[in-house]
Amino acid sequence: MKKETIKLNYPQETTREAKLQRAQELAQRVQDTYGDAIVAIGLYGSLATGRDGGYSDIEMHVVARDEVEIPAVEGVYPPYKIELSMRQETSFLKEASIISDAWSVKAGSYVDVRPLYDPTDYFKNLKKMPFKRLSEQKLAVMREFFIWEPCETIAKLYTNWDLGNQDYVIMAAHDLLWQTAKLIGLANETYYPSRATMLRDATSMSNVPKGFDELVTSYLSGDMADKQAVYLACKNLWEGLQKWISEQGITYTEDVLTLPSIQTKGES
C-alpha cells in the first residue's frame, strides 16, 4: 500500500523568483496604502544577500516619516513567513548606530538591504550607521559583555562539572562558542551575514582567540560524545579568550569594588 505524503502548510519550498515577485507586490501595496508617508522599502536577510533557499522567509524594512507610526506585521502566510518591520526614518538611523554585544549579528540587517522603493537613497545612509561609532565604542562593549556572559558561562561549567552534572557541558560549549563569536565579530569590526554560518565565518577572521577553532570543529562535526574532552576544550578556549581579551587592551578585573553614587530620578 502506497504511503500517503503529508503536505505541510509551512514551510513550503518556493523559488527565489517567486519570493522576489511577492516582495515587489507587497512593496507596491504598502505604497498604495500609506502613500507619501513611506520613505523607503527594502528587503533584508537572506533574500537580500542572495543566500536564500527554498524555505527562506520574506523580510522587509518599511521606513515611514517620523510623524507616522505604523504597527509591524509578522505572520505565516503560506507558503512562507512574511515580516514587515515598520520603522521611522530618524529613529531607525539611531538604532542602526547602536554598538551592542549583538552588533556582529544585527549589523547585516542594516547594511545588506536590497531596495524595493528608495527615491531618496535612504538605505545608502543607513548602511553607514553601524560603523559610525564602532571603533570608539567596541572595547567598552566587549568588556561589559565578556564580564556579563562568558565569565558566567565558564563559572557555571566549572561548578556543574565539579558537582557531577556533565550534561551541562554541551550547553556550555554552545554558549561559550556563541559568546566568543560575538566578541570576535566586534574585535574584527566584521558582521556575520548569517547566523547559520556564524561559527565557521568567525574562524576565518584574522583576530581569533586560541582554542576557538578547535572547539568549533568539534561542535560542528558533532564530535561531542566525550564530555571530558569537550570540557577540556572549553577550558582551553577560556584560557585563550582571557589572554586574547587582554591583548585587545581590555582589563576585566578590578581590585576594589566601588559603589556608584545615588542618582535622583531625572538626573543623567
mmCIF file of C-alpha atoms in Angstrom:
data_model
loop_
_atom_site.group_PDB
_atom_site.id
_atom_site.type_symbol
_atom_site.label_atom_id
_atom_site.label_comp_id
_atom_site.label_asym_id
_atom_site.label_seq_id
_atom_site.Cartn_x
_atom_site.Cartn_y
_atom_site.Cartn_z
ATOM 1 C CA MET A 1 0.000 0.000 0.000
ATOM 2 C CA LYS A 2 1.358 3.379 -1.032
ATOM 3 C CA LYS A 3 2.120 5.641 1.910
ATOM 4 C CA GLU A 4 0.315 8.963 1.722
ATOM 5 C CA THR A 5 2.589 12.016 1.709
ATOM 6 C CA ILE A 6 1.640 14.659 4.245
ATOM 7 C CA LYS A 7 1.902 18.171 2.830
ATOM 8 C CA LEU A 8 2.792 20.809 5.387
ATOM 9 C CA ASN A 9 1.210 24.247 5.271
ATOM 10 C CA TYR A 10 4.534 25.754 6.350
ATOM 11 C CA PRO A 11 7.230 25.824 5.289
ATOM 12 C CA GLN A 12 6.725 25.061 1.620
ATOM 13 C CA GLU A 13 9.504 25.260 -0.926
ATOM 14 C CA THR A 14 9.315 28.229 -3.284
ATOM 15 C CA THR A 15 11.676 29.776 -5.802
ATOM 16 C CA ARG A 16 13.714 32.928 -5.297
ATOM 17 C CA GLU A 17 11.930 34.485 -8.265
ATOM 18 C CA ALA A 18 8.518 33.844 -6.720
ATOM 19 C CA LYS A 19 9.558 35.408 -3.420
ATOM 20 C CA LEU A 20 11.071 38.469 -5.114
ATOM 21 C CA GLN A 21 7.889 38.943 -7.107
ATOM 22 C CA ARG A 22 5.801 38.690 -3.921
ATOM 23 C CA ALA A 23 8.090 41.218 -2.239
ATOM 24 C CA GLN A 24 7.641 43.685 -5.098
ATOM 25 C CA GLU A 25 3.879 43.228 -4.892
ATOM 26 C CA LEU A 26 3.962 43.849 -1.135
ATOM 27 C CA ALA A 27 6.088 46.967 -1.613
ATOM 28 C CA GLN A 28 3.587 48.329 -4.101
ATOM 29 C CA ARG A 29 0.711 47.501 -1.768
ATOM 30 C CA VAL A 30 2.425 49.361 1.082
ATOM 31 C CA GLN A 31 2.907 52.414 -1.154
ATOM 32 C CA ASP A 32 -0.700 52.287 -2.328
ATOM 33 C CA THR A 33 -1.942 52.002 1.260
ATOM 34 C CA TYR A 34 0.220 54.608 3.004
ATOM 35 C CA GLY A 35 1.178 56.916 0.159
ATOM 36 C CA ASP A 36 3.737 59.633 0.840
ATOM 37 C CA ALA A 37 4.058 58.529 4.482
ATOM 38 C CA ILE A 38 6.562 55.938 3.226
ATOM 39 C CA VAL A 39 10.213 56.945 2.866
ATOM 40 C CA ALA A 40 11.734 53.639 1.735
ATOM 41 C CA ILE A 41 11.073 49.916 1.443
ATOM 42 C CA GLY A 42 13.758 47.246 1.199
ATOM 43 C CA LEU A 43 14.460 43.568 1.661
ATOM 44 C CA TYR A 44 16.899 42.361 4.315
ATOM 45 C CA GLY A 45 18.041 38.920 5.389
ATOM 46 C CA SER A 46 18.913 36.029 3.091
ATOM 47 C CA LEU A 47 16.652 37.179 0.261
ATOM 48 C CA ALA A 48 18.531 40.495 0.143
ATOM 49 C CA THR A 49 22.006 38.942 0.215
ATOM 50 C CA GLY A 50 21.311 36.115 -2.226
ATOM 51 C CA ARG A 51 21.908 33.448 0.411
ATOM 52 C CA ASP A 52 18.268 32.362 0.418
ATOM 53 C CA GLY A 53 16.929 28.911 -0.248
ATOM 54 C CA GLY A 54 13.620 27.305 -0.990
ATOM 55 C CA TYR A 55 12.347 27.708 2.573
ATOM 56 C CA SER A 56 13.567 31.228 3.287
ATOM 57 C CA ASP A 57 11.251 33.923 4.637
ATOM 58 C CA ILE A 58 10.472 37.349 3.211
ATOM 59 C CA GLU A 59 11.811 40.095 5.481
ATOM 60 C CA MET A 60 11.284 43.759 4.635
ATOM 61 C CA HIS A 61 12.081 47.126 6.187
ATOM 62 C CA VAL A 62 9.279 49.642 5.719
ATOM 63 C CA VAL A 63 10.509 53.115 6.683
ATOM 64 C CA ALA A 64 7.943 55.822 7.384
ATOM 65 C CA ARG A 65 8.261 59.522 8.099
ATOM 66 C CA ASP A 66 8.973 60.453 11.723
ATOM 67 C CA GLU A 67 5.464 61.693 12.431
ATOM 68 C CA VAL A 68 3.921 58.438 11.217
ATOM 69 C CA GLU A 69 3.709 55.249 13.291
ATOM 70 C CA ILE A 70 2.636 52.010 11.612
ATOM 71 C CA PRO A 71 2.443 48.699 13.535
ATOM 72 C CA ALA A 72 4.751 45.917 12.372
ATOM 73 C CA VAL A 73 3.375 42.911 10.521
ATOM 74 C CA GLU A 74 4.710 39.396 11.086
ATOM 75 C CA GLY A 75 2.990 36.138 10.369
ATOM 76 C CA VAL A 76 2.886 32.907 8.406
ATOM 77 C CA TYR A 77 1.160 33.394 5.085
ATOM 78 C CA PRO A 78 1.680 30.064 3.303
ATOM 79 C CA PRO A 79 3.858 29.195 1.564
ATOM 80 C CA TYR A 80 6.211 31.350 3.677
ATOM 81 C CA LYS A 81 6.593 33.649 6.642
ATOM 82 C CA ILE A 82 6.468 37.391 5.977
ATOM 83 C CA GLU A 83 7.840 40.119 8.226
ATOM 84 C CA LEU A 84 7.342 43.833 7.622
ATOM 85 C CA SER A 85 9.402 45.745 10.184
ATOM 86 C CA MET A 86 7.813 49.190 10.295
ATOM 87 C CA ARG A 87 10.366 51.898 11.158
ATOM 88 C CA GLN A 88 10.559 55.674 11.428
ATOM 89 C CA GLU A 89 13.291 57.357 9.411
ATOM 90 C CA THR A 90 15.244 59.143 12.170
ATOM 91 C CA SER A 91 14.901 56.578 14.958
ATOM 92 C CA PHE A 92 15.873 53.779 12.563
ATOM 93 C CA LEU A 93 19.165 55.529 11.784
ATOM 94 C CA LYS A 94 19.818 55.923 15.514
ATOM 95 C CA GLU A 95 19.006 52.261 16.131
ATOM 96 C CA ALA A 96 21.435 51.185 13.403
ATOM 97 C CA SER A 97 24.250 53.200 15.022
ATOM 98 C CA ILE A 98 23.947 51.475 18.424
ATOM 99 C CA ILE A 99 27.012 49.389 19.291
ATOM 100 C CA SER A 100 25.982 46.440 21.480
ATOM 101 C CA ASP A 101 27.188 42.885 22.062
ATOM 102 C CA ALA A 102 24.805 41.838 19.265
ATOM 103 C CA TRP A 103 26.452 44.179 16.738
ATOM 104 C CA SER A 104 28.035 41.431 14.637
ATOM 105 C CA VAL A 105 24.703 39.600 14.415
ATOM 106 C CA LYS A 106 22.443 42.595 13.720
ATOM 107 C CA ALA A 107 24.563 44.920 11.568
ATOM 108 C CA GLY A 108 23.880 42.993 8.384
ATOM 109 C CA SER A 109 20.174 43.814 8.547
ATOM 110 C CA TYR A 110 21.100 47.496 8.213
ATOM 111 C CA VAL A 111 23.971 47.135 5.749
ATOM 112 C CA ASP A 112 22.735 44.481 3.332
ATOM 113 C CA VAL A 113 19.411 45.905 2.216
ATOM 114 C CA ARG A 114 18.003 45.369 -1.274
ATOM 115 C CA PRO A 115 15.927 48.474 -2.067
ATOM 116 C CA LEU A 116 12.448 47.974 -3.497
ATOM 117 C CA TYR A 117 11.466 51.624 -3.160
ATOM 118 C CA ASP A 118 14.050 54.229 -2.184
ATOM 119 C CA PRO A 119 13.712 57.544 -4.037
ATOM 120 C CA THR A 120 15.979 59.427 -1.578
ATOM 121 C CA ASP A 121 18.734 56.770 -1.211
ATOM 122 C CA TYR A 122 17.785 56.295 2.438
ATOM 123 C CA PHE A 123 19.359 52.842 2.623
ATOM 124 C CA LYS A 124 22.741 54.165 1.419
ATOM 125 C CA ASN A 125 22.810 56.326 4.536
ATOM 126 C CA LEU A 126 21.501 53.521 6.755
ATOM 127 C CA LYS A 127 24.322 51.134 5.788
ATOM 128 C CA LYS A 128 26.935 53.588 7.138
ATOM 129 C CA MET A 129 25.366 53.799 10.598
ATOM 130 C CA PRO A 130 26.609 50.501 12.150
ATOM 131 C CA PHE A 131 30.229 51.625 11.625
ATOM 132 C CA LYS A 132 29.807 55.237 12.739
ATOM 133 C CA ARG A 133 30.910 54.742 16.364
ATOM 134 C CA LEU A 134 32.204 51.179 16.224
ATOM 135 C CA SER A 135 35.932 51.838 16.658
ATOM 136 C CA GLU A 136 35.482 54.169 19.623
ATOM 137 C CA GLN A 137 32.901 52.067 21.479
ATOM 138 C CA LYS A 138 33.702 48.425 20.741
ATOM 139 C CA LEU A 139 36.203 47.835 23.570
ATOM 140 C CA ALA A 140 33.816 49.079 26.263
ATOM 141 C CA VAL A 141 31.046 46.912 24.812
ATOM 142 C CA MET A 142 33.341 43.883 24.617
ATOM 143 C CA ARG A 143 34.435 44.332 28.239
ATOM 144 C CA GLU A 144 30.874 44.603 29.512
ATOM 145 C CA PHE A 145 29.724 41.565 27.536
ATOM 146 C CA PHE A 146 32.775 39.482 28.480
ATOM 147 C CA ILE A 147 32.023 40.008 32.169
ATOM 148 C CA TRP A 148 28.292 39.566 31.695
ATOM 149 C CA GLU A 149 28.250 36.318 29.675
ATOM 150 C CA PRO A 150 31.476 34.293 29.139
ATOM 151 C CA CYS A 151 32.635 34.801 32.741
ATOM 152 C CA GLU A 152 29.285 33.498 33.957
ATOM 153 C CA THR A 153 29.242 30.604 31.490
ATOM 154 C CA ILE A 154 32.685 29.320 32.483
ATOM 155 C CA ALA A 155 31.883 29.586 36.205
ATOM 156 C CA LYS A 156 28.712 27.539 35.642
ATOM 157 C CA LEU A 157 30.706 24.995 33.655
ATOM 158 C CA TYR A 158 33.313 24.536 36.394
ATOM 159 C CA THR A 159 30.636 24.353 39.098
ATOM 160 C CA ASN A 160 28.460 21.807 37.292
ATOM 161 C CA TRP A 161 31.462 19.683 36.365
ATOM 162 C CA ASP A 162 32.578 19.560 39.999
ATOM 163 C CA LEU A 163 29.021 18.635 41.043
ATOM 164 C CA GLY A 164 28.973 15.760 38.571
ATOM 165 C CA ASN A 165 26.484 17.330 36.156
ATOM 166 C CA GLN A 166 28.254 16.510 32.901
ATOM 167 C CA ASP A 167 25.049 17.097 30.935
ATOM 168 C CA TYR A 168 25.710 20.839 31.097
ATOM 169 C CA VAL A 169 28.999 20.544 29.183
ATOM 170 C CA ILE A 170 27.417 20.530 25.710
ATOM 171 C CA MET A 171 25.220 23.525 26.508
ATOM 172 C CA ALA A 172 28.215 25.369 27.937
ATOM 173 C CA ALA A 173 30.234 24.686 24.787
ATOM 174 C CA HIS A 174 27.413 26.054 22.643
ATOM 175 C CA ASP A 175 27.031 29.167 24.789
ATOM 176 C CA LEU A 176 30.771 29.817 25.001
ATOM 177 C CA LEU A 177 31.194 29.495 21.229
ATOM 178 C CA TRP A 178 28.258 31.806 20.523
ATOM 179 C CA GLN A 179 29.515 34.396 23.004
ATOM 180 C CA THR A 180 33.077 34.212 21.714
ATOM 181 C CA ALA A 181 31.928 34.592 18.107
ATOM 182 C CA LYS A 182 30.114 37.804 19.038
ATOM 183 C CA LEU A 183 33.310 39.146 20.614
ATOM 184 C CA ILE A 184 35.347 38.118 17.564
ATOM 185 C CA GLY A 185 32.981 39.995 15.260
ATOM 186 C CA LEU A 186 33.349 43.161 17.325
ATOM 187 C CA ALA A 187 37.133 42.883 17.570
ATOM 188 C CA ASN A 188 37.455 42.418 13.815
ATOM 189 C CA GLU A 189 34.767 45.027 13.076
ATOM 190 C CA THR A 190 33.114 42.436 10.862
ATOM 191 C CA TYR A 191 29.476 41.381 10.954
ATOM 192 C CA TYR A 192 28.129 37.941 10.127
ATOM 193 C CA PRO A 193 25.958 37.614 7.008
ATOM 194 C CA SER A 194 24.044 34.722 8.571
ATOM 195 C CA ARG A 195 23.704 33.086 11.981
ATOM 196 C CA ALA A 196 23.674 29.752 10.154
ATOM 197 C CA THR A 197 27.362 30.139 9.216
ATOM 198 C CA MET A 198 28.438 32.380 12.083
ATOM 199 C CA LEU A 199 30.827 29.990 13.833
ATOM 200 C CA ARG A 200 32.592 28.912 10.647
ATOM 201 C CA ASP A 201 32.811 32.535 9.472
ATOM 202 C CA ALA A 202 34.381 33.533 12.792
ATOM 203 C CA THR A 203 37.210 31.010 12.379
ATOM 204 C CA SER A 204 38.244 32.695 9.121
ATOM 205 C CA MET A 205 38.810 36.100 10.739
ATOM 206 C CA SER A 206 42.331 37.307 11.466
ATOM 207 C CA ASN A 207 41.927 38.115 15.168
ATOM 208 C CA VAL A 208 40.675 34.986 16.961
ATOM 209 C CA PRO A 209 41.448 33.606 20.461
ATOM 210 C CA LYS A 210 43.401 30.392 20.824
ATOM 211 C CA GLY A 211 41.198 27.341 21.299
ATOM 212 C CA PHE A 212 38.225 28.699 19.358
ATOM 213 C CA ASP A 213 38.875 26.889 16.069
ATOM 214 C CA GLU A 214 39.334 23.530 17.794
ATOM 215 C CA LEU A 215 36.070 23.743 19.737
ATOM 216 C CA VAL A 216 34.187 24.963 16.658
ATOM 217 C CA THR A 217 35.456 21.986 14.657
ATOM 218 C CA SER A 218 34.306 19.506 17.322
ATOM 219 C CA TYR A 219 30.950 21.230 17.744
ATOM 220 C CA LEU A 220 30.087 21.496 14.048
ATOM 221 C CA SER A 221 31.195 17.924 13.329
ATOM 222 C CA GLY A 222 29.009 16.623 16.157
ATOM 223 C CA ASP A 223 32.045 15.139 17.890
ATOM 224 C CA MET A 224 30.801 15.871 21.413
ATOM 225 C CA ALA A 225 30.310 12.385 22.863
ATOM 226 C CA ASP A 226 33.450 12.525 25.007
ATOM 227 C CA LYS A 227 32.286 15.069 27.573
ATOM 228 C CA GLN A 228 35.624 15.248 29.336
ATOM 229 C CA ALA A 229 37.273 16.167 26.028
ATOM 230 C CA VAL A 230 34.629 18.848 25.462
ATOM 231 C CA TYR A 231 35.152 20.151 28.995
ATOM 232 C CA LEU A 232 38.906 20.396 28.437
ATOM 233 C CA ALA A 233 38.342 22.101 25.071
ATOM 234 C CA CYS A 234 36.125 24.680 26.802
ATOM 235 C CA LYS A 235 38.836 25.257 29.416
ATOM 236 C CA ASN A 236 41.401 25.667 26.649
ATOM 237 C CA LEU A 237 39.229 28.234 24.875
ATOM 238 C CA TRP A 238 38.634 30.071 28.140
ATOM 239 C CA GLU A 239 42.370 30.365 28.754
ATOM 240 C CA GLY A 240 42.851 31.613 25.207
ATOM 241 C CA LEU A 241 39.918 34.005 25.499
ATOM 242 C CA GLN A 242 41.255 35.625 28.667
ATOM 243 C CA LYS A 243 44.652 36.205 27.050
ATOM 244 C CA TRP A 244 43.015 37.474 23.857
ATOM 245 C CA ILE A 245 40.797 39.933 25.734
ATOM 246 C CA SER A 246 43.890 41.310 27.443
ATOM 247 C CA GLU A 247 45.639 41.654 24.079
ATOM 248 C CA GLN A 248 42.759 43.828 22.858
ATOM 249 C CA GLY A 249 43.617 46.281 25.640
ATOM 250 C CA ILE A 250 40.765 45.236 27.927
ATOM 251 C CA THR A 251 41.189 44.830 31.693
ATOM 252 C CA TYR A 252 38.208 42.991 33.114
ATOM 253 C CA THR A 253 39.242 42.529 36.768
ATOM 254 C CA GLU A 254 39.328 45.189 39.493
ATOM 255 C CA ASP A 255 40.939 45.170 42.943
ATOM 256 C CA VAL A 256 38.364 47.389 44.647
ATOM 257 C CA LEU A 257 34.580 47.336 44.352
ATOM 258 C CA THR A 258 33.421 50.949 44.277
ATOM 259 C CA LEU A 259 29.730 51.610 44.828
ATOM 260 C CA PRO A 260 28.221 54.225 42.497
ATOM 261 C CA SER A 261 26.657 57.433 43.798
ATOM 262 C CA ILE A 262 22.902 57.732 44.214
ATOM 263 C CA GLN A 263 21.202 59.490 41.341
ATOM 264 C CA THR A 264 17.876 61.218 41.731
ATOM 265 C CA LYS A 265 15.282 60.331 39.125
ATOM 266 C CA GLY A 266 15.577 62.660 36.183
ATOM 267 C CA GLU A 267 19.346 63.067 36.526
ATOM 268 C CA SER A 268 21.528 61.741 33.739
#
